[in-house]
Amino acid sequence: MPATNLLDSVKIVLVGTSHPGNIGGVARAMKNMGLLQLCLVAPRAQFPHPEAVLRSSGATDLLEHAQVFETLEEALSDCTLVAGTSARSRNLPWPLINPRQLAERLQGELARPEHRIALVFGREDRGLSNEELHLCHLHVHIPCNPDFSSLNIAAAVQVLCYELRMAVVGQSTEDRLPFGTEWDVPFADNQALEMFFDHLEKTLIEIDFHNPNNPRQLMSRLRRLYLRARPDTMEINMLRGILTHTQKAARNTNEITDDQTGQK
Ligand code: SAH
């Protein structure tokens, strides 16, 4: 398999992009580095757009095949590793790496078709929201001048795609090291993770551990914990089973308490 095919499992996801020209610039940057899958989440101008075609300088095939989604969750549902990019630090620290470290980390995964990787980029004016960043396993920051740290989105895509390309250049599927890939069960995808987080939140409310009227950072911190551990599908099934039993036990206890109250 030629080295660049190893990048087929990576999709670039652009959230709420305002300038169609930037979408074209991203398509060009991707195609230069051999990446093909472009996803747009709620682009703010109409798409397709002639300005995007112009700025793509011939990467029109990527624009034609671009998938458009209404929400980030939909775009990520089949992804087993999600990396969000950010030009600045956020209030709840998340595992943070630079593009080269990302490429090193992905080296093993790129060879495996069951891995589907998403790199998520934010809006030109305000980046990604905290909720969007909390859908990601890890965050990537391009180290640059701290007084002028925000790159044009196509330039940011270029840097990440370049590092990925450098990590796979000259390597075939056969001769790459199985770094971090010898796992017995496939990793859970984003859809399974989101269903688990939903179940977890409902259960924590039922057992009175979580007050949705005063949520603080509980769910964000739990997300960070579980995403850091990167559960596989079997682990997610076990966790879901534990939650179901917790709910049953809590409901039984409530019934018993209600009965006792009734007897009084
Ligand atoms: N003012 C915005 C900057 C958005 S730049 C903010 O404060 O977040 C648009 C997008 O380009 C970002 O959401 C991110 O995806 C990417 N980007 C720009 N500079 C970056 C950097 N230094 N590191 C990582 N991603 C960057």
PDB file of C-alpha atoms and ligand atoms in Angstrom:
ATOM      1  CA  MET A   1       0.000   0.000   0.000  1.00  0.00           C
ATOM      2  CA  PRO A   2       1.531   3.418  -0.853  1.00  0.00           C
ATOM      3  CA  ALA A   3       2.325   5.464   2.250  1.00  0.00           C
ATOM      4  CA  THR A   4      -0.183   8.206   1.551  1.00  0.00           C
ATOM      5  CA  ASN A   5      -3.116   5.771   1.602  1.00  0.00           C
ATOM      6  CA  LEU A   6      -2.427   5.463   5.298  1.00  0.00           C
ATOM      7  CA  LEU A   7      -3.907   8.938   5.632  1.00  0.00           C
ATOM      8  CA  ASP A   8      -7.264   7.846   4.162  1.00  0.00           C
ATOM      9  CA  SER A   9      -8.620   7.104   7.622  1.00  0.00           C
ATOM     10  CA  VAL A  10      -8.184  10.744   8.704  1.00  0.00           C
ATOM     11  CA  LYS A  11     -10.936  13.275   8.180  1.00  0.00           C
ATOM     12  CA  ILE A  12     -10.665  17.024   8.563  1.00  0.00           C
ATOM     13  CA  VAL A  13     -13.738  18.533  10.180  1.00  0.00           C
ATOM     14  CA  LEU A  14     -14.361  22.299   9.909  1.00  0.00           C
ATOM     15  CA  VAL A  15     -16.932  23.720  12.330  1.00  0.00           C
ATOM     16  CA  GLY A  16     -18.959  26.839  11.445  1.00  0.00           C
ATOM     17  CA  THR A  17     -16.483  28.222   8.892  1.00  0.00           C
ATOM     18  CA  SER A  18     -17.516  31.745   7.796  1.00  0.00           C
ATOM     19  CA  HIS A  19     -15.387  32.306   4.697  1.00  0.00           C
ATOM     20  CA  PRO A  20     -15.910  29.905   1.780  1.00  0.00           C
ATOM     21  CA  GLY A  21     -12.429  30.899   0.569  1.00  0.00           C
ATOM     22  CA  ASN A  22     -10.969  29.294   3.690  1.00  0.00           C
ATOM     23  CA  ILE A  23     -12.793  26.031   2.917  1.00  0.00           C
ATOM     24  CA  GLY A  24     -11.095  26.079  -0.504  1.00  0.00           C
ATOM     25  CA  GLY A  25      -7.734  26.829   1.136  1.00  0.00           C
ATOM     26  CA  VAL A  26      -8.214  23.873   3.492  1.00  0.00           C
ATOM     27  CA  ALA A  27      -9.073  21.549   0.582  1.00  0.00           C
ATOM     28  CA  ARG A  28      -5.872  22.612  -1.168  1.00  0.00           C
ATOM     29  CA  ALA A  29      -3.742  22.109   1.948  1.00  0.00           C
ATOM     30  CA  MET A  30      -5.252  18.654   2.483  1.00  0.00           C
ATOM     31  CA  LYS A  31      -4.811  17.489  -1.097  1.00  0.00           C
ATOM     32  CA  ASN A  32      -1.183  18.688  -1.129  1.00  0.00           C
ATOM     33  CA  MET A  33      -0.528  16.365   1.810  1.00  0.00           C
ATOM     34  CA  GLY A  34      -2.612  13.460   0.473  1.00  0.00           C
ATOM     35  CA  LEU A  35      -5.687  13.729   2.713  1.00  0.00           C
ATOM     36  CA  LEU A  36      -9.048  13.400   1.014  1.00  0.00           C
ATOM     37  CA  GLN A  37     -11.934  13.447   3.488  1.00  0.00           C
ATOM     38  CA  LEU A  38     -13.329  16.914   4.203  1.00  0.00           C
ATOM     39  CA  CYS A  39     -16.367  17.378   6.489  1.00  0.00           C
ATOM     40  CA  LEU A  40     -18.154  20.662   7.098  1.00  0.00           C
ATOM     41  CA  VAL A  41     -20.334  21.272  10.119  1.00  0.00           C
ATOM     42  CA  ALA A  42     -22.893  24.062   9.656  1.00  0.00           C
ATOM     43  CA  PRO A  43     -20.787  26.269   7.325  1.00  0.00           C
ATOM     44  CA  ARG A  44     -21.963  29.858   7.725  1.00  0.00           C
ATOM     45  CA  ALA A  45     -22.061  30.744   3.990  1.00  0.00           C
ATOM     46  CA  GLN A  46     -23.753  28.691   1.297  1.00  0.00           C
ATOM     47  CA  PHE A  47     -21.840  25.623   0.154  1.00  0.00           C
ATOM     48  CA  PRO A  48     -20.793  24.822  -2.585  1.00  0.00           C
ATOM     49  CA  HIS A  49     -19.448  28.322  -3.220  1.00  0.00           C
ATOM     50  CA  PRO A  50     -17.420  29.737  -6.170  1.00  0.00           C
ATOM     51  CA  GLU A  51     -14.903  31.370  -3.773  1.00  0.00           C
ATOM     52  CA  ALA A  52     -14.131  27.933  -2.291  1.00  0.00           C
ATOM     53  CA  VAL A  53     -13.528  26.500  -5.770  1.00  0.00           C
ATOM     54  CA  LEU A  54     -11.240  29.429  -6.624  1.00  0.00           C
ATOM     55  CA  ARG A  55      -9.103  29.124  -3.479  1.00  0.00           C
ATOM     56  CA  SER A  56      -8.873  25.337  -3.781  1.00  0.00           C
ATOM     57  CA  SER A  57      -6.629  25.781  -6.862  1.00  0.00           C
ATOM     58  CA  GLY A  58      -7.786  22.524  -8.362  1.00  0.00           C
ATOM     59  CA  ALA A  59      -8.629  20.504  -5.234  1.00  0.00           C
ATOM     60  CA  THR A  60     -12.243  20.625  -6.423  1.00  0.00           C
ATOM     61  CA  ASP A  61     -12.689  16.856  -6.032  1.00  0.00           C
ATOM     62  CA  LEU A  62     -12.362  17.268  -2.254  1.00  0.00           C
ATOM     63  CA  LEU A  63     -14.993  20.022  -2.305  1.00  0.00           C
ATOM     64  CA  GLU A  64     -17.336  17.913  -4.442  1.00  0.00           C
ATOM     65  CA  HIS A  65     -17.039  14.964  -2.055  1.00  0.00           C
ATOM     66  CA  ALA A  66     -17.171  17.075   1.114  1.00  0.00           C
ATOM     67  CA  GLN A  67     -19.805  15.883   3.568  1.00  0.00           C
ATOM     68  CA  VAL A  68     -21.945  18.527   5.245  1.00  0.00           C
ATOM     69  CA  PHE A  69     -23.439  17.925   8.727  1.00  0.00           C
ATOM     70  CA  GLU A  70     -25.665  19.988  10.963  1.00  0.00           C
ATOM     71  CA  THR A  71     -23.922  19.057  14.191  1.00  0.00           C
ATOM     72  CA  LEU A  72     -20.403  18.075  15.221  1.00  0.00           C
ATOM     73  CA  GLU A  73     -21.750  14.940  16.950  1.00  0.00           C
ATOM     74  CA  GLU A  74     -23.091  13.681  13.621  1.00  0.00           C
ATOM     75  CA  ALA A  75     -19.780  14.333  11.867  1.00  0.00           C
ATOM     76  CA  LEU A  76     -17.867  12.444  14.568  1.00  0.00           C
ATOM     77  CA  SER A  77     -20.259   9.557  15.209  1.00  0.00           C
ATOM     78  CA  ASP A  78     -18.087   6.876  13.509  1.00  0.00           C
ATOM     79  CA  CYS A  79     -14.740   8.228  14.770  1.00  0.00           C
ATOM     80  CA  THR A  80     -12.564   6.280  17.186  1.00  0.00           C
ATOM     81  CA  LEU A  81     -10.117   9.104  17.884  1.00  0.00           C
ATOM     82  CA  VAL A  82     -11.009  12.788  17.854  1.00  0.00           C
ATOM     83  CA  ALA A  83      -8.428  15.563  18.170  1.00  0.00           C
ATOM     84  CA  GLY A  84      -9.647  19.148  18.540  1.00  0.00           C
ATOM     85  CA  THR A  85      -7.425  22.115  17.713  1.00  0.00           C
ATOM     86  CA  SER A  86      -7.214  25.318  19.658  1.00  0.00           C
ATOM     87  CA  ALA A  87      -5.299  28.559  19.281  1.00  0.00           C
ATOM     88  CA  ARG A  88      -5.469  29.338  23.005  1.00  0.00           C
ATOM     89  CA  SER A  89      -5.658  27.599  26.371  1.00  0.00           C
ATOM     90  CA  ARG A  90      -9.068  26.895  27.939  1.00  0.00           C
ATOM     91  CA  ASN A  91     -10.344  26.917  31.498  1.00  0.00           C
ATOM     92  CA  LEU A  92     -10.490  23.122  32.015  1.00  0.00           C
ATOM     93  CA  PRO A  93      -7.101  21.699  30.979  1.00  0.00           C
ATOM     94  CA  TRP A  94      -7.368  18.700  28.631  1.00  0.00           C
ATOM     95  CA  PRO A  95      -4.579  16.418  27.376  1.00  0.00           C
ATOM     96  CA  LEU A  96      -2.680  18.856  25.133  1.00  0.00           C
ATOM     97  CA  ILE A  97      -0.087  17.951  22.502  1.00  0.00           C
ATOM     98  CA  ASN A  98       1.593  19.581  19.503  1.00  0.00           C
ATOM     99  CA  PRO A  99       1.118  18.434  15.886  1.00  0.00           C
ATOM    100  CA  ARG A 100       4.333  16.376  15.851  1.00  0.00           C
ATOM    101  CA  GLN A 101       3.313  14.506  18.988  1.00  0.00           C
ATOM    102  CA  LEU A 102      -0.097  13.913  17.402  1.00  0.00           C
ATOM    103  CA  ALA A 103       1.514  12.447  14.291  1.00  0.00           C
ATOM    104  CA  GLU A 104       3.710  10.168  16.426  1.00  0.00           C
ATOM    105  CA  ARG A 105       0.710   9.040  18.395  1.00  0.00           C
ATOM    106  CA  LEU A 106      -1.322   8.312  15.291  1.00  0.00           C
ATOM    107  CA  GLN A 107       1.428   6.417  13.473  1.00  0.00           C
ATOM    108  CA  GLY A 108       0.292   3.010  14.662  1.00  0.00           C
ATOM    109  CA  GLU A 109      -3.396   3.719  14.264  1.00  0.00           C
ATOM    110  CA  LEU A 110      -3.122   4.962  10.700  1.00  0.00           C
ATOM    111  CA  ALA A 111      -2.300   1.490   9.447  1.00  0.00           C
ATOM    112  CA  ARG A 112      -5.493  -0.002  10.824  1.00  0.00           C
ATOM    113  CA  PRO A 113      -8.701   0.424   8.831  1.00  0.00           C
ATOM    114  CA  GLU A 114     -10.885   0.030  11.935  1.00  0.00           C
ATOM    115  CA  HIS A 115      -9.524   3.335  13.270  1.00  0.00           C
ATOM    116  CA  ARG A 116     -11.286   6.442  12.048  1.00  0.00           C
ATOM    117  CA  ILE A 117      -9.580   9.651  13.077  1.00  0.00           C
ATOM    118  CA  ALA A 118     -11.024  13.173  13.037  1.00  0.00           C
ATOM    119  CA  LEU A 119      -9.088  16.436  13.328  1.00  0.00           C
ATOM    120  CA  VAL A 120     -11.501  19.218  14.248  1.00  0.00           C
ATOM    121  CA  PHE A 121     -10.951  22.920  13.444  1.00  0.00           C
ATOM    122  CA  GLY A 122     -12.967  25.855  14.761  1.00  0.00           C
ATOM    123  CA  ARG A 123     -14.553  29.077  13.577  1.00  0.00           C
ATOM    124  CA  GLU A 124     -12.315  31.860  12.276  1.00  0.00           C
ATOM    125  CA  ASP A 125     -13.595  34.345  14.873  1.00  0.00           C
ATOM    126  CA  ARG A 126     -13.979  32.248  18.031  1.00  0.00           C
ATOM    127  CA  GLY A 127     -12.603  28.755  17.481  1.00  0.00           C
ATOM    128  CA  LEU A 128     -14.389  25.751  19.031  1.00  0.00           C
ATOM    129  CA  SER A 129     -16.762  26.036  21.988  1.00  0.00           C
ATOM    130  CA  ASN A 130     -15.932  24.268  25.254  1.00  0.00           C
ATOM    131  CA  GLU A 131     -18.733  21.752  24.571  1.00  0.00           C
ATOM    132  CA  GLU A 132     -17.207  20.965  21.174  1.00  0.00           C
ATOM    133  CA  LEU A 133     -13.726  20.619  22.659  1.00  0.00           C
ATOM    134  CA  HIS A 134     -15.126  18.260  25.286  1.00  0.00           C
ATOM    135  CA  LEU A 135     -16.137  15.811  22.531  1.00  0.00           C
ATOM    136  CA  CYS A 136     -12.430  15.307  21.793  1.00  0.00           C
ATOM    137  CA  HIS A 137      -9.994  12.771  23.262  1.00  0.00           C
ATOM    138  CA  LEU A 138      -7.180  15.284  23.079  1.00  0.00           C
ATOM    139  CA  HIS A 139      -6.373  18.816  22.065  1.00  0.00           C
ATOM    140  CA  VAL A 140      -3.693  19.979  19.671  1.00  0.00           C
ATOM    141  CA  HIS A 141      -2.027  23.371  19.799  1.00  0.00           C
ATOM    142  CA  ILE A 142       0.474  24.578  17.232  1.00  0.00           C
ATOM    143  CA  PRO A 143       3.229  26.236  19.272  1.00  0.00           C
ATOM    144  CA  CYS A 144       3.770  29.737  17.950  1.00  0.00           C
ATOM    145  CA  ASN A 145       4.332  33.343  19.053  1.00  0.00           C
ATOM    146  CA  PRO A 146       2.315  33.579  22.286  1.00  0.00           C
ATOM    147  CA  ASP A 147       1.455  37.198  21.471  1.00  0.00           C
ATOM    148  CA  PHE A 148       0.106  36.253  18.036  1.00  0.00           C
ATOM    149  CA  SER A 149      -1.005  32.634  18.305  1.00  0.00           C
ATOM    150  CA  SER A 150      -3.956  32.379  15.956  1.00  0.00           C
ATOM    151  CA  LEU A 151      -3.164  30.967  12.512  1.00  0.00           C
ATOM    152  CA  ASN A 152      -5.414  31.174   9.490  1.00  0.00           C
ATOM    153  CA  ILE A 153      -7.467  27.975   9.524  1.00  0.00           C
ATOM    154  CA  ALA A 154      -6.013  26.671   6.227  1.00  0.00           C
ATOM    155  CA  ALA A 155      -2.496  27.278   7.581  1.00  0.00           C
ATOM    156  CA  ALA A 156      -3.382  25.356  10.761  1.00  0.00           C
ATOM    157  CA  VAL A 157      -4.749  22.451   8.680  1.00  0.00           C
ATOM    158  CA  GLN A 158      -1.557  22.561   6.593  1.00  0.00           C
ATOM    159  CA  VAL A 159       0.696  22.203   9.644  1.00  0.00           C
ATOM    160  CA  LEU A 160      -1.209  19.194  11.042  1.00  0.00           C
ATOM    161  CA  CYS A 161      -1.484  17.440   7.669  1.00  0.00           C
ATOM    162  CA  TYR A 162       2.215  18.031   6.985  1.00  0.00           C
ATOM    163  CA  GLU A 163       3.187  16.392  10.280  1.00  0.00           C
ATOM    164  CA  LEU A 164       0.925  13.417   9.548  1.00  0.00           C
ATOM    165  CA  ARG A 165       2.449  13.052   6.117  1.00  0.00           C
ATOM    166  CA  MET A 166       5.988  13.206   7.493  1.00  0.00           C
ATOM    167  CA  ALA A 167       5.062  10.489   9.970  1.00  0.00           C
ATOM    168  CA  VAL A 168       4.005   8.063   7.249  1.00  0.00           C
ATOM    169  CA  VAL A 169       6.339   8.987   4.368  1.00  0.00           C
ATOM    170  CA  GLY A 170       8.295   5.974   3.212  1.00  0.00           C
ATOM    171  CA  GLN A 171       6.415   3.559   5.425  1.00  0.00           C
ATOM    172  CA  SER A 172       4.176   0.818   4.159  1.00  0.00           C
ATOM    173  CA  THR A 173       1.522  -0.911   6.247  1.00  0.00           C
ATOM    174  CA  GLU A 174       3.791  -3.932   6.639  1.00  0.00           C
ATOM    175  CA  ASP A 175       6.943  -2.233   7.918  1.00  0.00           C
ATOM    176  CA  ARG A 176       5.385   0.086  10.463  1.00  0.00           C
ATOM    177  CA  LEU A 177       5.699  -0.608  14.150  1.00  0.00           C
ATOM    178  CA  PRO A 178       2.449  -1.718  15.764  1.00  0.00           C
ATOM    179  CA  PHE A 179       2.883   1.026  18.361  1.00  0.00           C
ATOM    180  CA  GLY A 180      -0.139   1.126  20.596  1.00  0.00           C
ATOM    181  CA  THR A 181      -2.302  -0.849  18.205  1.00  0.00           C
ATOM    182  CA  GLU A 182      -2.104  -4.367  19.596  1.00  0.00           C
ATOM    183  CA  TRP A 183      -5.389  -4.056  21.398  1.00  0.00           C
ATOM    184  CA  ASP A 184      -7.755  -7.018  21.585  1.00  0.00           C
ATOM    185  CA  VAL A 185     -11.032  -5.128  21.157  1.00  0.00           C
ATOM    186  CA  PRO A 186     -11.881  -2.179  18.847  1.00  0.00           C
ATOM    187  CA  PHE A 187     -11.982   1.251  20.474  1.00  0.00           C
ATOM    188  CA  ALA A 188     -15.439   2.710  21.079  1.00  0.00           C
ATOM    189  CA  ASP A 189     -16.537   5.226  18.492  1.00  0.00           C
ATOM    190  CA  ASN A 190     -17.880   8.675  19.284  1.00  0.00           C
ATOM    191  CA  GLN A 191     -21.523   7.585  19.015  1.00  0.00           C
ATOM    192  CA  ALA A 192     -21.026   4.806  21.591  1.00  0.00           C
ATOM    193  CA  LEU A 193     -19.144   7.228  23.862  1.00  0.00           C
ATOM    194  CA  GLU A 194     -21.879   9.864  23.635  1.00  0.00           C
ATOM    195  CA  MET A 195     -24.552   7.261  24.457  1.00  0.00           C
ATOM    196  CA  PHE A 196     -22.486   6.229  27.460  1.00  0.00           C
ATOM    197  CA  PHE A 197     -22.073   9.844  28.669  1.00  0.00           C
ATOM    198  CA  ASP A 198     -25.806  10.360  28.295  1.00  0.00           C
ATOM    199  CA  HIS A 199     -26.537   7.174  30.304  1.00  0.00           C
ATOM    200  CA  LEU A 200     -23.965   8.187  32.928  1.00  0.00           C
ATOM    201  CA  GLU A 201     -25.525  11.627  33.374  1.00  0.00           C
ATOM    202  CA  LYS A 202     -29.060  10.198  33.687  1.00  0.00           C
ATOM    203  CA  THR A 203     -27.896   7.640  36.261  1.00  0.00           C
ATOM    204  CA  LEU A 204     -26.002  10.218  38.306  1.00  0.00           C
ATOM    205  CA  ILE A 205     -29.140  12.357  38.394  1.00  0.00           C
ATOM    206  CA  GLU A 206     -31.277   9.354  39.429  1.00  0.00           C
ATOM    207  CA  ILE A 207     -28.980   8.497  42.330  1.00  0.00           C
ATOM    208  CA  ASP A 208     -28.875  12.166  43.377  1.00  0.00           C
ATOM    209  CA  PHE A 209     -25.148  12.510  42.782  1.00  0.00           C
ATOM    210  CA  HIS A 210     -25.581  15.099  40.039  1.00  0.00           C
ATOM    211  CA  ASN A 211     -27.828  18.129  40.209  1.00  0.00           C
ATOM    212  CA  PRO A 212     -28.567  19.359  36.658  1.00  0.00           C
ATOM    213  CA  ASN A 213     -29.589  22.729  38.116  1.00  0.00           C
ATOM    214  CA  ASN A 214     -26.125  23.118  39.593  1.00  0.00           C
ATOM    215  CA  PRO A 215     -23.944  21.039  37.234  1.00  0.00           C
ATOM    216  CA  ARG A 216     -20.585  22.730  37.954  1.00  0.00           C
ATOM    217  CA  GLN A 217     -17.960  20.916  35.877  1.00  0.00           C
ATOM    218  CA  LEU A 218     -18.950  17.387  36.884  1.00  0.00           C
ATOM    219  CA  MET A 219     -19.835  16.025  33.435  1.00  0.00           C
ATOM    220  CA  SER A 220     -16.901  17.804  31.768  1.00  0.00           C
ATOM    221  CA  ARG A 221     -14.481  16.338  34.291  1.00  0.00           C
ATOM    222  CA  LEU A 222     -15.966  12.855  33.928  1.00  0.00           C
ATOM    223  CA  ARG A 223     -15.743  13.192  30.135  1.00  0.00           C
ATOM    224  CA  ARG A 224     -12.089  14.111  30.462  1.00  0.00           C
ATOM    225  CA  LEU A 225     -11.452  11.096  32.691  1.00  0.00           C
ATOM    226  CA  TYR A 226     -13.158   8.536  30.427  1.00  0.00           C
ATOM    227  CA  LEU A 227     -11.805  10.020  27.180  1.00  0.00           C
ATOM    228  CA  ARG A 228      -8.302   9.934  28.655  1.00  0.00           C
ATOM    229  CA  ALA A 229      -8.735   6.221  29.344  1.00  0.00           C
ATOM    230  CA  ARG A 230      -9.996   5.673  25.782  1.00  0.00           C
ATOM    231  CA  PRO A 231     -12.460   2.837  26.466  1.00  0.00           C
ATOM    232  CA  ASP A 232     -12.903   0.022  23.941  1.00  0.00           C
ATOM    233  CA  THR A 233     -16.305  -1.349  22.926  1.00  0.00           C
ATOM    234  CA  MET A 234     -16.275  -4.119  25.531  1.00  0.00           C
ATOM    235  CA  GLU A 235     -15.358  -1.699  28.317  1.00  0.00           C
ATOM    236  CA  ILE A 236     -18.169   0.633  27.245  1.00  0.00           C
ATOM    237  CA  ASN A 237     -20.604  -2.308  27.342  1.00  0.00           C
ATOM    238  CA  MET A 238     -19.420  -3.182  30.858  1.00  0.00           C
ATOM    239  CA  LEU A 239     -19.783   0.413  32.018  1.00  0.00           C
ATOM    240  CA  ARG A 240     -23.277   0.615  30.486  1.00  0.00           C
ATOM    241  CA  GLY A 241     -24.161  -2.663  32.280  1.00  0.00           C
ATOM    242  CA  ILE A 242     -22.964  -1.234  35.602  1.00  0.00           C
ATOM    243  CA  LEU A 243     -25.107   1.869  35.035  1.00  0.00           C
ATOM    244  CA  THR A 244     -28.197  -0.218  34.219  1.00  0.00           C
ATOM    245  CA  HIS A 245     -27.737  -2.244  37.412  1.00  0.00           C
ATOM    246  CA  THR A 246     -27.143   0.932  39.411  1.00  0.00           C
ATOM    247  CA  GLN A 247     -30.419   2.342  38.076  1.00  0.00           C
ATOM    248  CA  LYS A 248     -32.267  -0.895  38.918  1.00  0.00           C
ATOM    249  CA  ALA A 249     -30.831  -1.004  42.428  1.00  0.00           C
ATOM    250  CA  ALA A 250     -31.695   2.669  43.008  1.00  0.00           C
ATOM    251  CA  ARG A 251     -35.256   2.130  41.759  1.00  0.00           C
ATOM    252  CA  ASN A 252     -35.706  -0.936  44.018  1.00  0.00           C
ATOM    253  CA  THR A 253     -34.416   0.999  47.017  1.00  0.00           C
ATOM    254  CA  ASN A 254     -36.780   3.845  46.211  1.00  0.00           C
ATOM    255  CA  GLU A 255     -39.704   1.406  45.948  1.00  0.00           C
ATOM    256  CA  ILE A 256     -38.822  -0.194  49.293  1.00  0.00           C
ATOM    257  CA  THR A 257     -38.511   3.226  50.913  1.00  0.00           C
ATOM    258  CA  ASP A 258     -41.854   4.254  49.409  1.00  0.00           C
ATOM    259  CA  ASP A 259     -43.483   1.036  50.704  1.00  0.00           C
ATOM    260  CA  GLN A 260     -42.071   1.620  54.170  1.00  0.00           C
ATOM    261  CA  THR A 261     -43.320   5.185  54.085  1.00  0.00           C
ATOM    262  CA  GLY A 262     -46.738   3.844  53.043  1.00  0.00           C
ATOM    263  CA  GLN A 263     -46.852   1.419  55.972  1.00  0.00           C
ATOM    264  CA  LYS A 264     -46.193   4.133  58.491  1.00  0.00           C
TER     265      LYS A 264
HETATM  266  N1  SAH B   1     -10.000  33.580  17.725  1.00  0.00           N
HETATM  267  C1  SAH B   1     -10.077  32.164  17.647  1.00  0.00           C
HETATM  268  C2  SAH B   1      -9.050  31.664  16.649  1.00  0.00           C
HETATM  269  C3  SAH B   1      -9.657  30.804  15.684  1.00  0.00           C
HETATM  270  S1  SAH B   1      -8.544  30.451  14.378  1.00  0.00           S
HETATM  271  C4  SAH B   1      -9.815  31.572  19.014  1.00  0.00           C
HETATM  272  O1  SAH B   1      -9.501  32.311  19.891  1.00  0.00           O
HETATM  273  O2  SAH B   1      -9.974  30.357  19.225  1.00  0.00           O
HETATM  274  C5  SAH B   1      -9.505  29.210  13.557  1.00  0.00           C
HETATM  275  C6  SAH B   1      -9.067  27.812  13.840  1.00  0.00           C
HETATM  276  O3  SAH B   1      -7.758  27.567  13.329  1.00  0.00           O
HETATM  277  C7  SAH B   1      -9.012  27.406  15.295  1.00  0.00           C
HETATM  278  O4  SAH B   1     -10.273  27.099  15.830  1.00  0.00           O
HETATM  279  C8  SAH B   1      -8.129  26.192  15.213  1.00  0.00           C
HETATM  280  O5  SAH B   1      -8.873  25.107  14.706  1.00  0.00           O
HETATM  281  C9  SAH B   1      -7.102  26.605  14.158  1.00  0.00           C
HETATM  282  N2  SAH B   1      -5.919  27.247  14.766  1.00  0.00           N
HETATM  283  C10 SAH B   1      -5.519  28.525  14.618  1.00  0.00           C
HETATM  284  N3  SAH B   1      -4.383  28.731  15.316  1.00  0.00           N
HETATM  285  C11 SAH B   1      -4.055  27.571  15.911  1.00  0.00           C
HETATM  286  C12 SAH B   1      -2.996  27.139  16.761  1.00  0.00           C
HETATM  287  N4  SAH B   1      -2.028  27.952  17.167  1.00  0.00           N
HETATM  288  N5  SAH B   1      -2.995  25.841  17.179  1.00  0.00           N
HETATM  289  C13 SAH B   1      -3.967  24.998  16.806  1.00  0.00           C
HETATM  290  N6  SAH B   1      -4.985  25.340  16.000  1.00  0.00           N
HETATM  291  C14 SAH B   1      -5.045  26.605  15.545  1.00  0.00           C
END
